[in-house]
Every structure is written in structure tokens, then in C-alpha cells.
CSV table of C-alpha atoms and ligand atoms in Angstrom, one decimal:
chain,number,residue,atom,x,y,z
B,18,UNK,CA,-0.3,0.0,0.1
B,19,UNK,CA,1.3,3.4,-1.3
B,20,UNK,CA,0.8,6.5,1.4
B,21,UNK,CA,-1.4,8.2,-0.7
B,22,UNK,CA,-3.9,4.9,-0.6
B,23,UNK,CA,-3.9,5.9,3.1
B,24,UNK,CA,-7.0,8.1,4.0
B,25,UNK,CA,-4.7,10.1,6.6
B,26,UNK,CA,-0.2,10.0,7.3
B,27,UNK,CA,-1.6,10.2,11.2
B,28,UNK,CA,-4.6,9.3,12.4
B,29,UNK,CA,-4.8,10.6,16.6
B,30,UNK,CA,-6.7,9.1,19.4
B,31,UNK,CA,-7.3,11.8,22.0
B,32,UNK,CA,-7.2,15.6,21.6
B,33,UNK,CA,-5.3,16.5,24.9
B,34,UNK,CA,-1.7,18.5,25.3
B,35,UNK,CA,0.3,15.3,23.7
B,36,UNK,CA,-2.3,14.6,20.9
B,37,UNK,CA,-3.5,17.8,20.1
B,38,UNK,CA,0.7,19.2,19.6
B,39,UNK,CA,1.7,15.6,17.6
B,40,UNK,CA,-1.2,16.4,15.3
B,41,UNK,CA,-0.9,20.1,15.3
B,42,UNK,CA,3.2,19.4,14.4
B,43,UNK,CA,2.8,16.9,12.4
B,44,UNK,CA,0.2,18.7,10.4
B,45,UNK,CA,2.4,21.1,9.9
B,46,UNK,CA,5.3,19.5,8.5
B,47,UNK,CA,2.7,18.4,5.8
B,48,UNK,CA,1.0,15.2,6.8
B,49,UNK,CA,-2.5,14.8,6.3
B,50,UNK,CA,-3.6,14.5,9.9
B,51,UNK,CA,-7.6,13.6,11.7
B,52,UNK,CA,-7.9,13.2,15.3
B,53,UNK,CA,-11.0,11.5,17.4
B,54,UNK,CA,-11.8,13.5,20.5
B,55,UNK,CA,-15.3,11.9,22.4
B,56,UNK,CA,-15.1,14.6,25.1
B,57,UNK,CA,-13.8,18.1,24.2
B,58,UNK,CA,-10.1,19.6,22.9
B,59,UNK,CA,-7.8,20.1,25.5
B,60,UNK,CA,-7.4,17.3,27.6
B,61,UNK,CA,-7.3,16.7,30.6
B,62,UNK,CA,-4.6,19.6,31.5
B,63,UNK,CA,-6.7,22.2,30.0
B,64,UNK,CA,-10.2,21.1,30.6
B,65,UNK,CA,-10.0,19.7,34.1
B,66,UNK,CA,-6.9,19.8,35.5
B,67,UNK,CA,-3.7,22.3,35.7
B,68,UNK,CA,-5.2,25.0,34.1
B,69,UNK,CA,-8.8,25.4,35.8
B,70,UNK,CA,-6.9,24.4,39.2
B,71,UNK,CA,-4.6,26.7,39.0
B,72,UNK,CA,-7.2,29.1,38.6
B,73,UNK,CA,-8.8,28.9,41.6
B,74,UNK,CA,-5.6,27.8,43.5
B,75,UNK,CA,-5.5,32.3,42.5
B,76,UNK,CA,-8.9,32.5,43.8
B,77,UNK,CA,-8.0,30.3,47.2
B,78,UNK,CA,-4.9,32.6,48.1
B,79,UNK,CA,-7.3,35.9,47.9
B,80,UNK,CA,-8.2,34.2,51.0
B,81,UNK,CA,-4.9,34.6,52.8
B,82,UNK,CA,-4.3,37.9,50.6
B,83,UNK,CA,-7.5,40.1,52.0
B,84,UNK,CA,-7.0,39.2,55.5
B,85,UNK,CA,-3.2,40.2,54.9
B,86,UNK,CA,-4.0,43.6,53.4
B,87,UNK,CA,-4.8,44.8,56.8
B,88,UNK,CA,-1.1,44.4,58.2
B,89,UNK,CA,-1.4,46.8,54.7
B,90,UNK,CA,-2.8,49.6,56.1
B,91,UNK,CA,-6.7,48.1,53.6
B,92,UNK,CA,-9.8,48.2,55.1
B,93,UNK,CA,-11.0,46.1,52.0
B,94,UNK,CA,-14.4,45.2,55.4
B,95,UNK,CA,-16.1,41.5,55.3
B,96,UNK,CA,-15.0,40.0,52.5
B,97,UNK,CA,-17.4,37.2,51.4
B,98,UNK,CA,-16.3,34.5,48.8
B,99,UNK,CA,-19.0,33.7,45.8
B,100,UNK,CA,-17.9,29.9,44.8
B,101,UNK,CA,-20.6,30.2,42.3
B,102,UNK,CA,-19.3,33.7,40.5
B,103,UNK,CA,-15.8,31.5,40.4
B,104,UNK,CA,-16.9,28.2,39.4
B,105,UNK,CA,-18.9,29.9,36.2
B,106,UNK,CA,-16.1,32.5,35.3
B,107,UNK,CA,-13.5,29.2,35.3
B,108,UNK,CA,-15.1,26.8,33.4
B,109,UNK,CA,-16.2,30.2,30.9
B,110,UNK,CA,-12.5,30.9,30.7
B,111,UNK,CA,-12.1,26.8,30.3
B,112,UNK,CA,-14.7,26.8,26.9
B,113,UNK,CA,-12.4,29.8,25.4
B,114,UNK,CA,-9.7,27.2,25.7
B,115,UNK,CA,-11.5,24.4,24.1
B,116,UNK,CA,-11.9,26.7,21.1
B,117,UNK,CA,-8.5,27.8,21.3
B,118,UNK,CA,-7.1,24.5,20.6
B,119,UNK,CA,-10.3,23.1,18.9
B,120,UNK,CA,-9.2,26.5,15.7
B,121,UNK,CA,-5.5,25.5,16.6
B,122,UNK,CA,-6.2,21.9,14.9
B,123,UNK,CA,-8.6,24.0,12.5
B,124,UNK,CA,-6.4,26.2,11.2
B,125,UNK,CA,-3.3,24.0,10.3
B,126,UNK,CA,-6.1,21.9,8.6
B,127,UNK,CA,-6.2,18.8,11.0
B,128,UNK,CA,-9.9,17.2,10.6
B,129,UNK,CA,-11.7,16.5,13.7
B,130,UNK,CA,-13.9,14.1,14.5
B,131,UNK,CA,-16.3,14.5,17.8
B,132,UNK,CA,-16.5,10.5,19.1
B,133,UNK,CA,-14.5,7.5,20.1
B,134,UNK,CA,-12.5,5.5,17.8
B,135,UNK,CA,-11.2,1.6,18.1
B,136,UNK,CA,-8.4,0.8,16.2
B,137,UNK,CA,-9.2,-2.3,14.4
B,138,UNK,CA,-6.4,-2.9,12.7
B,139,UNK,CA,-2.5,-1.6,12.6
B,140,UNK,CA,-3.5,1.3,9.9
B,141,UNK,CA,-7.2,1.6,11.0
B,142,UNK,CA,-9.4,3.0,13.5
B,143,UNK,CA,-13.1,2.4,13.3
B,144,UNK,CA,-14.9,5.6,14.6
B,145,UNK,CA,-18.2,5.2,16.5
B,146,UNK,CA,-20.3,5.7,13.3
B,147,UNK,CA,-19.6,3.1,12.2
B,148,UNK,CA,-16.8,4.5,9.4
B,149,UNK,CA,-13.9,3.2,9.0
B,150,UNK,CA,-10.6,5.3,8.2
B,151,UNK,CA,-6.6,4.2,7.5
B,152,UNK,CA,-3.8,6.6,8.1
B,153,UNK,CA,0.0,5.2,8.1
B,154,UNK,CA,0.3,5.9,11.6
B,155,UNK,CA,-1.5,5.9,14.4
B,156,UNK,CA,-1.8,7.8,17.5
B,157,UNK,CA,-2.7,6.7,21.1
B,158,UNK,CA,-2.8,10.0,22.9
B,159,UNK,CA,-5.6,8.5,25.4
B,160,UNK,CA,-4.5,9.9,28.2
B,161,UNK,CA,-4.9,9.0,31.7
B,162,UNK,CA,-8.2,9.0,34.5
B,163,UNK,CA,-8.7,9.2,38.2
B,164,UNK,CA,-8.3,5.6,39.9
B,165,UNK,CA,-10.4,5.6,42.6
B,166,UNK,CA,-10.4,2.5,45.7
B,167,UNK,CA,-13.2,-0.3,45.5
B,168,UNK,CA,-14.5,0.1,48.8
B,169,UNK,CA,-18.0,-0.3,49.3
B,170,UNK,CA,-20.0,3.4,48.7
B,171,UNK,CA,-16.9,4.4,46.1
B,172,UNK,CA,-20.0,5.8,44.2
B,173,UNK,CA,-20.8,8.4,46.9
B,174,UNK,CA,-17.1,10.1,46.0
B,175,UNK,CA,-16.3,12.9,43.5
B,176,UNK,CA,-12.8,13.3,41.7
B,177,UNK,CA,-10.9,16.2,40.6
B,178,UNK,CA,-12.8,16.1,37.5
B,179,UNK,CA,-16.0,16.8,39.3
B,180,UNK,CA,-14.9,19.1,42.0
B,181,UNK,CA,-14.6,22.0,38.8
B,182,UNK,CA,-18.3,21.4,38.8
B,183,UNK,CA,-19.9,21.5,42.3
B,184,UNK,CA,-22.9,23.2,43.2
B,185,UNK,CA,-21.4,24.2,46.5
B,186,UNK,CA,-18.4,24.0,48.8
B,187,UNK,CA,-19.0,21.4,51.3
B,188,UNK,CA,-18.6,22.1,54.5
B,189,UNK,CA,-16.7,18.9,55.5
B,190,UNK,CA,-14.1,17.0,52.7
B,191,UNK,CA,-12.2,14.1,53.5
B,192,UNK,CA,-9.3,13.8,50.3
B,193,UNK,CA,-8.1,10.4,49.8
B,194,UNK,CA,-4.6,10.3,49.4
B,195,UNK,CA,-2.1,12.4,50.1
B,196,UNK,CA,0.2,14.0,45.9
B,197,UNK,CA,0.1,16.1,44.2
B,198,UNK,CA,-3.9,16.8,43.6
B,199,UNK,CA,-4.4,16.0,47.2
B,200,UNK,CA,-2.0,18.4,48.2
B,201,UNK,CA,-3.5,21.6,46.0
B,202,UNK,CA,-7.6,20.4,46.7
B,203,UNK,CA,-6.8,20.3,50.7
B,204,UNK,CA,-5.3,23.9,50.5
B,205,UNK,CA,-7.7,25.5,47.8
B,206,UNK,CA,-11.2,23.8,50.1
B,207,UNK,CA,-9.7,25.2,53.1
B,208,UNK,CA,-8.5,28.8,51.5
B,209,UNK,CA,-12.5,28.2,50.5
B,210,UNK,CA,-13.2,27.8,54.0
B,211,UNK,CA,-13.8,23.9,54.2
B,212,UNK,CA,-12.9,21.7,57.1
B,213,UNK,CA,-10.6,19.4,55.6
B,214,UNK,CA,-9.2,15.5,56.5
B,215,UNK,CA,-6.3,14.3,54.0
B,216,UNK,CA,-6.3,10.7,54.6
B,217,UNK,CA,-3.4,8.7,53.3
B,218,UNK,CA,-2.4,4.7,52.6
B,219,UNK,CA,1.3,5.3,53.9
B,220,UNK,CA,2.7,7.1,56.6
B,221,UNK,CA,3.5,10.5,54.3
B,222,UNK,CA,2.8,13.0,51.9
B,223,UNK,CA,4.1,14.0,48.1
B,224,UNK,CA,5.9,10.5,48.3
B,225,UNK,CA,9.0,11.7,46.3
B,226,UNK,CA,9.8,15.6,46.7
B,227,UNK,CA,12.5,16.2,49.4
B,228,UNK,CA,11.4,14.9,52.7
B,229,UNK,CA,11.8,19.2,54.2
B,230,UNK,CA,10.4,20.8,51.8
B,231,UNK,CA,6.7,17.7,52.2
B,232,UNK,CA,7.9,17.9,56.4
B,233,UNK,CA,7.5,21.7,56.0
B,234,UNK,CA,4.2,22.0,53.5
B,235,UNK,CA,2.8,18.8,56.4
B,236,UNK,CA,3.7,21.5,59.4
B,237,UNK,CA,2.2,24.5,58.0
B,238,UNK,CA,-0.7,22.4,56.8
B,239,UNK,CA,-1.2,21.3,60.5
B,240,UNK,CA,-0.9,25.4,62.3
B,241,UNK,CA,-3.3,26.5,59.3
B,242,UNK,CA,-6.0,23.7,60.4
B,243,UNK,CA,-6.5,21.1,58.0
B,244,UNK,CA,-6.0,17.1,60.0
B,245,UNK,CA,-3.9,13.8,58.1
B,246,UNK,CA,-4.7,10.9,59.1
B,247,UNK,CA,-2.2,8.0,57.9
B,248,UNK,CA,-1.8,4.3,57.3
B,249,UNK,CA,-5.4,4.5,57.0
B,250,UNK,CA,-7.4,2.3,54.1
B,251,UNK,CA,-11.1,2.8,53.4
B,252,UNK,CA,-13.3,0.3,54.8
B,253,UNK,CA,-16.8,1.5,53.0
B,254,UNK,CA,-18.5,4.9,52.8
B,255,UNK,CA,-22.1,5.1,54.2
B,256,UNK,CA,-24.4,7.7,52.6
B,257,UNK,CA,-26.6,8.9,56.1
B,258,UNK,CA,-29.9,9.8,55.6
B,259,UNK,CA,-29.4,14.0,55.7
B,260,UNK,CA,-27.1,13.3,52.6
B,261,UNK,CA,-23.4,13.1,54.9
B,262,UNK,CA,-21.2,10.6,54.3
B,263,UNK,CA,-19.3,8.6,57.1
B,264,UNK,CA,-16.5,7.2,56.1
B,265,UNK,CA,-15.0,3.4,57.7
B,266,UNK,CA,-11.4,3.3,57.2
B,267,UNK,CA,-7.9,1.2,58.9
B,268,UNK,CA,-6.7,2.6,62.1
B,269,UNK,CA,-8.8,5.4,62.7
B,270,UNK,CA,-12.4,6.0,64.1
B,271,UNK,CA,-15.2,6.9,61.3
B,272,UNK,CA,-15.4,10.2,60.1
B,273,UNK,CA,-18.3,12.1,59.2
B,274,UNK,CA,-18.0,14.3,56.2
B,275,UNK,CA,-20.2,16.1,53.7
B,276,UNK,CA,-18.0,15.2,50.8
B,277,UNK,CA,-15.5,12.6,49.7
B,278,UNK,CA,-12.5,13.3,47.3
B,279,UNK,CA,-10.5,10.4,45.3
B,280,UNK,CA,-6.6,11.5,44.8
B,281,UNK,CA,-5.3,8.0,45.0
B,282,UNK,CA,-3.1,8.8,41.4
B,283,UNK,CA,-4.3,8.0,37.9
B,284,UNK,CA,-5.0,5.0,35.4
B,285,UNK,CA,-3.6,5.3,31.2
B,286,UNK,CA,-7.0,4.9,29.7
B,287,UNK,CA,-6.3,2.0,27.9
B,288,UNK,CA,-10.4,0.3,27.9
B,289,UNK,CA,-11.9,-0.4,24.6
B,290,UNK,CA,-9.4,1.1,22.4
B,291,UNK,CA,-8.6,-2.6,20.5
B,292,UNK,CA,-5.3,-2.6,22.0
B,293,UNK,CA,-5.2,-6.2,22.7
B,294,UNK,CA,-6.7,-7.5,19.6
B,295,UNK,CA,-3.9,-5.4,17.1
B,296,UNK,CA,-1.5,-6.9,19.8
B,297,UNK,CA,-0.2,-3.4,21.5
B,298,UNK,CA,1.7,-4.4,23.9
B,299,UNK,CA,1.1,-3.0,27.9
B,300,UNK,CA,3.4,-2.8,30.7
B,301,UNK,CA,3.4,-4.7,34.5
B,302,UNK,CA,1.4,-1.2,35.4
B,303,UNK,CA,-1.4,-1.6,32.3
B,304,UNK,CA,0.1,1.1,30.9
B,305,UNK,CA,0.9,1.1,26.8
B,306,UNK,CA,4.1,0.2,26.7
B,307,UNK,CA,6.6,2.3,24.1
B,308,UNK,CA,10.0,2.9,23.3
B,309,UNK,CA,12.4,5.8,23.6
B,310,UNK,CA,10.8,6.5,19.9
B,311,UNK,CA,7.1,6.3,21.6
B,312,UNK,CA,6.4,3.3,19.3
B,313,UNK,CA,4.4,0.4,20.3
B,314,UNK,CA,5.1,-2.9,20.2
B,315,UNK,CA,3.0,-2.1,16.3
B,316,UNK,CA,5.6,-0.6,14.3
B,317,UNK,CA,2.5,2.1,12.8
B,318,UNK,CA,1.6,2.4,16.1
B,319,UNK,CA,2.6,5.1,18.6
B,320,UNK,CA,1.5,6.7,22.0
B,321,UNK,CA,2.7,9.6,23.7
B,322,UNK,CA,1.6,11.1,27.2
B,323,UNK,CA,-0.2,10.0,30.8
B,324,UNK,CA,-1.4,6.5,28.6
B,325,UNK,CA,2.4,5.8,28.5
B,326,UNK,CA,2.9,6.6,32.4
B,327,UNK,CA,6.3,7.3,31.9
B,328,UNK,CA,5.9,11.1,33.6
B,329,UNK,CA,2.6,11.8,34.0
B,330,UNK,CA,3.0,15.6,33.4
B,331,UNK,CA,1.7,17.9,30.5
B,332,UNK,CA,4.8,19.7,30.1
B,333,UNK,CA,6.2,16.0,28.8
B,334,UNK,CA,3.2,14.6,27.5
B,335,UNK,CA,3.9,17.6,25.2
B,336,UNK,CA,7.6,16.5,24.2
B,337,UNK,CA,7.1,13.8,23.3
B,338,UNK,CA,4.1,14.5,20.7
B,339,UNK,CA,6.8,17.1,19.3
B,340,UNK,CA,9.8,14.5,19.4
B,341,UNK,CA,7.1,11.6,17.5
B,342,UNK,CA,5.9,14.5,15.3
B,343,UNK,CA,9.4,15.8,14.2
B,344,UNK,CA,11.1,12.5,14.0
B,345,UNK,CA,8.5,10.7,11.6
B,346,UNK,CA,7.0,13.7,9.5
B,347,UNK,CA,9.3,16.5,10.3
B,348,UNK,CA,13.0,14.5,9.2
B,349,UNK,CA,14.1,15.2,12.3
B,350,UNK,CA,14.7,12.4,14.7
B,351,UNK,CA,14.7,13.7,18.2
B,352,UNK,CA,14.1,12.2,21.4
B,353,UNK,CA,12.5,13.1,25.2
B,354,UNK,CA,15.4,14.3,27.5
B,355,UNK,CA,13.5,13.1,31.0
B,356,UNK,CA,16.2,13.6,32.9
B,357,UNK,CA,16.3,16.8,36.0
B,358,UNK,CA,12.6,17.4,34.8
B,359,UNK,CA,10.9,20.1,37.5
B,360,UNK,CA,7.6,19.8,38.9
B,361,UNK,CA,5.3,21.7,41.4
B,362,UNK,CA,2.6,20.9,43.5
B,363,UNK,CA,0.7,23.7,43.6
B,364,UNK,CA,-0.5,23.7,47.3
B,365,UNK,CA,-0.7,26.7,50.0
B,366,UNK,CA,2.3,27.6,50.1
B,367,UNK,CA,3.5,25.6,46.7
B,368,UNK,CA,6.2,23.7,46.6
B,369,UNK,CA,8.4,23.2,43.7
B,370,UNK,CA,11.7,20.6,43.1
B,371,UNK,CA,14.2,19.6,40.2
B,372,UNK,CA,16.7,16.9,39.9
B,373,UNK,CA,18.1,14.9,42.7
B,374,UNK,CA,16.5,14.9,46.2
B,375,UNK,CA,19.1,14.7,49.3
B,376,UNK,CA,18.2,11.3,50.6
B,377,UNK,CA,18.5,10.5,46.6
B,378,UNK,CA,22.2,12.1,46.3
B,379,UNK,CA,23.7,10.4,49.5
B,380,UNK,CA,22.6,6.9,48.1
B,381,UNK,CA,23.8,7.6,44.8
B,382,UNK,CA,27.1,9.0,45.9
B,383,UNK,CA,27.6,8.3,49.4
B,384,UNK,CA,27.4,11.9,50.8
B,385,UNK,CA,25.2,15.4,49.1
B,386,UNK,CA,27.2,18.9,49.9
B,387,UNK,CA,23.5,20.8,51.1
B,388,UNK,CA,22.6,24.4,51.7
B,389,UNK,CA,19.2,25.5,53.1
B,390,UNK,CA,18.3,28.9,53.7
B,391,UNK,CA,15.2,28.7,55.8
B,392,UNK,CA,13.2,31.9,56.3
B,393,UNK,CA,10.1,34.2,56.5
B,394,UNK,CA,9.4,36.0,53.6
B,395,UNK,CA,9.1,40.0,54.3
B,396,UNK,CA,6.2,40.1,53.5
B,397,UNK,CA,4.8,37.9,55.7
B,398,UNK,CA,6.8,39.2,58.6
B,399,UNK,CA,4.6,42.6,57.7
B,400,UNK,CA,2.2,40.7,57.4
B,401,UNK,CA,2.6,38.8,61.0
B,402,UNK,CA,2.1,35.5,58.8
B,403,UNK,CA,4.2,33.0,61.2
B,404,UNK,CA,5.1,31.3,57.7
B,405,UNK,CA,8.5,30.2,57.0
B,406,UNK,CA,9.7,29.2,53.3
B,407,UNK,CA,12.3,26.8,53.3
B,408,UNK,CA,15.1,26.4,50.3
B,409,UNK,CA,17.7,23.7,49.7
B,410,UNK,CA,20.3,23.2,47.7
B,411,UNK,CA,21.9,19.8,47.1
B,412,UNK,CA,25.5,19.4,45.8
B,413,UNK,CA,27.7,16.8,44.8
B,414,UNK,CA,30.4,16.1,47.8
B,415,UNK,CA,33.5,16.1,45.8
B,416,UNK,CA,32.7,18.6,42.6
B,417,UNK,CA,30.1,20.8,44.0
B,418,UNK,CA,27.5,20.5,41.5
B,419,UNK,CA,24.2,20.9,42.0
B,420,UNK,CA,22.0,17.9,41.2
B,421,UNK,CA,18.6,19.3,42.9
B,422,UNK,CA,17.2,22.4,44.7
B,423,UNK,CA,13.8,22.0,46.2
B,424,UNK,CA,11.5,24.6,48.3
B,425,UNK,CA,8.8,25.4,49.9
B,426,UNK,CA,7.3,29.0,49.6
B,427,UNK,CA,4.6,31.7,47.9
B,428,UNK,CA,5.9,31.8,44.3
B,429,UNK,CA,8.0,28.8,44.5
B,430,UNK,CA,7.2,26.6,41.5
B,431,UNK,CA,7.1,30.5,39.2
B,432,UNK,CA,11.2,30.7,40.9
B,433,UNK,CA,12.4,27.0,40.4
B,434,UNK,CA,11.6,27.6,36.4
B,435,UNK,CA,14.6,29.3,35.9
B,436,UNK,CA,16.5,27.2,38.7
B,437,UNK,CA,16.2,24.2,36.8
B,438,UNK,CA,17.6,25.8,33.5
B,439,UNK,CA,20.8,25.7,36.2
B,440,UNK,CA,20.5,23.0,37.6
B,441,UNK,CA,19.7,21.3,34.0
B,442,UNK,CA,23.3,22.4,32.6
B,443,UNK,CA,24.7,21.1,35.4
B,444,UNK,CA,26.2,24.0,37.2
B,445,UNK,CA,27.7,24.3,40.2
B,446,UNK,CA,27.7,26.0,43.5
B,447,UNK,CA,30.1,28.3,43.1
B,448,UNK,CA,27.9,29.5,39.4
B,449,UNK,CA,24.9,30.6,41.5
B,450,UNK,CA,27.5,32.1,44.2
B,451,UNK,CA,29.1,34.0,41.5
B,452,UNK,CA,25.6,35.3,40.5
B,453,UNK,CA,24.8,39.4,42.4
B,454,UNK,CA,21.9,39.2,43.9
B,455,UNK,CA,18.8,40.9,43.1
B,456,UNK,CA,17.5,42.6,46.2
B,457,UNK,CA,15.0,42.1,48.1
B,458,UNK,CA,13.4,39.3,46.6
B,459,UNK,CA,12.9,35.8,48.1
B,460,UNK,CA,14.9,34.5,45.2
B,461,UNK,CA,18.0,35.9,46.2
B,462,UNK,CA,18.4,33.4,48.6
B,463,UNK,CA,19.4,30.7,46.3
B,464,UNK,CA,22.5,32.9,45.7
B,465,UNK,CA,23.4,33.0,48.8
B,466,UNK,CA,23.0,29.8,50.5
B,467,UNK,CA,25.6,29.0,52.8
L,15,NDP,P1,0.0,11.1,42.7
L,15,NDP,O1,0.5,10.0,42.1
L,15,NDP,O2,0.3,12.4,43.1
L,15,NDP,O3,-0.9,10.6,44.4
L,15,NDP,C1,-1.0,9.4,44.5
L,15,NDP,C2,-1.9,9.4,46.4
L,15,NDP,O4,-2.4,8.1,46.3
L,15,NDP,C3,-0.4,9.0,47.5
L,15,NDP,O5,-0.3,9.2,47.7
L,15,NDP,C4,-1.2,7.1,46.7
L,15,NDP,O6,0.0,7.1,48.5
L,15,NDP,C5,-2.2,7.2,47.3
L,15,NDP,N1,-2.8,6.5,46.1
L,15,NDP,C6,-2.2,5.7,45.4
L,15,NDP,N2,-2.5,3.9,45.2
L,15,NDP,C7,-4.0,4.5,45.6
L,15,NDP,C8,-4.3,3.1,46.6
L,15,NDP,N3,-4.5,2.2,45.4
L,15,NDP,N4,-5.5,3.4,47.0
L,15,NDP,C9,-5.1,4.2,48.0
L,15,NDP,N5,-4.2,5.6,47.9
L,15,NDP,C10,-3.4,5.2,46.5
L,15,NDP,O7,-1.5,11.2,42.3
L,15,NDP,P2,-2.3,12.2,42.2
L,15,NDP,O8,-4.4,11.9,41.9
L,15,NDP,O9,-2.4,13.4,43.1
L,15,NDP,O10,-2.2,13.2,40.5
L,15,NDP,C11,-1.8,12.2,39.4
L,15,NDP,C12,-1.0,12.5,38.3
L,15,NDP,O11,-1.1,13.7,38.1
L,15,NDP,C13,0.0,12.8,39.4
L,15,NDP,O12,1.0,11.8,39.6
L,15,NDP,C14,0.8,14.3,38.9
L,15,NDP,O13,1.9,13.7,38.0
L,15,NDP,C15,-0.3,14.6,38.2
L,15,NDP,N6,-0.3,15.9,38.2
L,15,NDP,C16,0.6,16.8,38.7
L,15,NDP,C17,0.4,18.3,38.8
L,15,NDP,C18,0.8,19.3,38.8
L,15,NDP,O14,2.2,19.2,38.4
L,15,NDP,N7,0.9,20.1,40.0
L,15,NDP,C19,-1.1,18.7,39.5
L,15,NDP,C20,-2.1,17.0,39.9
L,15,NDP,C21,-1.6,15.9,39.2
L,15,NDP,P3,1.7,6.5,49.0
L,15,NDP,O15,1.9,8.1,48.2
L,15,NDP,O16,1.5,6.1,50.0
L,15,NDP,O17,1.7,5.7,47.5
């Protein structure tokens, strides 16, 4: 079969971050591209993830900002918060972004099928309408969805998907999990006035982040009034006559709440795609197995993003989509470099990190040189807010090369993006020391570490 005999050069399933980037770039390289999306163009990040979540984080921050304002001379009266105004404005912006993503695909002449597609051959997909389409290459970019523990009554809980659509902020919220989503929504709900309890199956929060910054978030959260229950596994959730939920868990007393939010990881969307029939292999964790070029066990079929469970972050999915399109359609063989990926948790206050933690560096090199700055940001001093930031630099024990940077404090993700450039470039502590501080800032602490 010659290329021209196929309906398309590329058929992408899933119009999220990875799928849209791959489709758009492939089309810009001259490929004939179609994409099938059964929900909305934009994917998790834009529709029910990073973007609307960040807007809620901004909104939540006003609670403290308005309180702090009086120490800066402002009389703001008695602030009132209206969830529905925020919710509708956020959802309105999601609609706008959905439109922009669709427009991007249209502008690049990518044909969109707003329906489900199933792979029915190495070069064939069948749409929900029954129509069959052939393509030289198929890209699976179907992402992931929230994992919900299978305890009796789990159907009474919600996930982050539904959190953006609530009719009201629940008075008492139980958040299951202690990872990214749990800590971000804990901050959001707490700032909006809910009584928040996080429960986790293990005894730690944010596994993978540096221990000192995790501990600092836990301490700050406890002081703010959030509650934590560790080593707790769900047993059952009973819906009571008044609509409240009674949650039974191991090692702890039952807890009565008005909402249970599951934030217990995400699982790849592989069901009903026809993967078995066509011979696409899966990993032990049920994700699509790919090589460094994002190619699956079927040579004409590729996969990018969360469905492959490499690093579940939007910018990584975007890079995978770009590398795929450049390699396959642009004559520019490219692989994604997974080293030193910075990340952030938009908790209250936020956490950010890049490179090795102190524990990882010690394990790898026998020891590590660690420099820390533990300080109260100037704004917090005047606001009489006793909340301290912590910056930590982890260096190679002999060469002083910076192996990792970890921070918690206001704007940590903003600061980290640029600090990560230095770590990625392999700079040393001496390079940071040689850089003159910008005073007064919080980030100057990074070049003043002793
Ligand atoms: P995380 O992987 O961050 O955290 C999962 C949490 O749930 C952990 O506390 C884990 O416990 C617990 N858990 C996992 N499996 C189970 C289970 N079977 N039963 C009970 N508890 C369980 O997942 P999230 O859901 O918070 O987020 C999903 C992914 O989305 C993240 O990995 C991240 O990559 C991405 N994301 C990124 C964001 C960002 O960049 N700011 C924001 C939101 C999401 P334990 O640690 O004890 O194993």
C-alpha cells in the first residue's frame, strides 16, 4: 500500500496536550492528519486539570491576601466569597480554551472527529459511527483518568473531574490520597472555608519530593487547621439520611463528612481501544509500552502522554508529541530527555523541585553537600504570618555540582522554572555564588546560600 492509499498519514486518538501537539506539528510538516476526541479538545490539563485548578489556587489565595491586607493599611471590609461566580468564570475560560485548541487544529487543517475511535488494524481505526479510516501511522494519546479505590460506597465520592462543577463548597471534605491533587485541593477547599481531612494509605505526603520540604508543608498545613490521618485504608462509605457521608477506614475512627474526594493516582485510558486485538503490548502497570521513540510493539502505532505512564506531566506529554511528529514527519529524529524535569505542587504554600533529593543524592554518591535557607518572606513578616519558606540546594560531595534544588514558599514554582535551567545545565554552587543577588527578593536566597 502506498502512502497515498491511506486516508491519512496520521490518525491521532485523543485531543489532549500530547495529541494536539503531535497532530498540529505533524500537519505543519505536511502530513494529512485526523484526530478523534470523544469529549472536548484540550484534554485533562485544559478542561479538568492544571488550568482550571490553577485558577482555583489563585482564587483561594485571596483568602489570606485579604486577611494580610489590613497589616498593609487596607480596610477591605468583611470579605465574602461566592463559589458560583468563581466556578462559572473558570468554566467559561475553559470553554474559551477549548475553542482555541479546536481552532489551532482547524488552522492546521487537522480533521476532527468528535467521537470515539477503536483501533481495528495496524493501520485502521473504526469510529463510533461505524466509519472506518486508514492511516499510515496511528497515535494513541488518550491520557489517564482518576483511580478510585474499590471500597463499598466509593460511588458516593467524587474525583478532581467533578470538583470543578460542585454546586457549593462542602462544609467538611475528606480527601483520599496525599499526592499532587490531594495537597492542591486541600489548600483550595481549606481557603474556601471547608474543614479538610487528608487520609493516606502510607504515613507520608508527596512521596518523591524532598523530605524537608514535604515536612514543612505538613507542618504549615497542620498549623492552618488541616487534619491528616495516615496508614488509613478505606473500608466503606455510608451515605446517611441527611446526605452526609460516614467514612470507615482502617486504624482510625469513622469520620463524618459532606464530600469525599478521591485523589489516589491516575490510571491510563486503555480500555476499549482494541489494543489486545491489534497486539499492542502493555506494561505491568497497564500502561502502553513504548520505546524511546514512543513506538509501541506494533510498528505503525505510537503512544504519548499519560497513557504510557512515563512521567505524568503535561509539558512532558507535549514534548513526547513534538518529538514524535518531528521524528516521523519532520525528518528530525528526536527523543525526549527525561533527566532533571522540574515539577511543582500548587499547594498553600507551593512546593517545587528539580533533580535529586538529599536522600537520592546520598544514596547515589555516598554523601551530599546540602545548603539550606530557612526564612520568613518579608511579606509574611509585615503580615504577621508566621509561615517560613525553605530552600534547599543539594550538591555533589566533591565537585559541588548542583544535583537538585527543592523549595517551599510563595512563588516557588515561578522561581524553580529558572533555577531548573541552571541545574539542567550542570552548573555548580560556585556559579550560583558568582551571581549577584536581586535585593530584596525571595529568590536571592538561592545565590546567598551558606
Ligand atoms: P499522586 O501519584 O501524586 O498521589 C497519589 C496518592 O494516592 C498518594 O498519596 C498515594 O499514596 C495514594 N494512592 C495511590 N494509589 C492508591 C490506592 N490504590 N489506594 C489508596 N491510595 C492510593 O496522584 P494524584 O492523583 O495526586 O495525581 C495524579 C498525577 O497527576 C500525578 O502523579 C501528577 O503526575 C499529575 N499531577 C500533576 C500536577 C502538577 O504538576 N502540579 C497536579 C496534579 C496532578 P502513597 O504515596 O502512600 O503511595
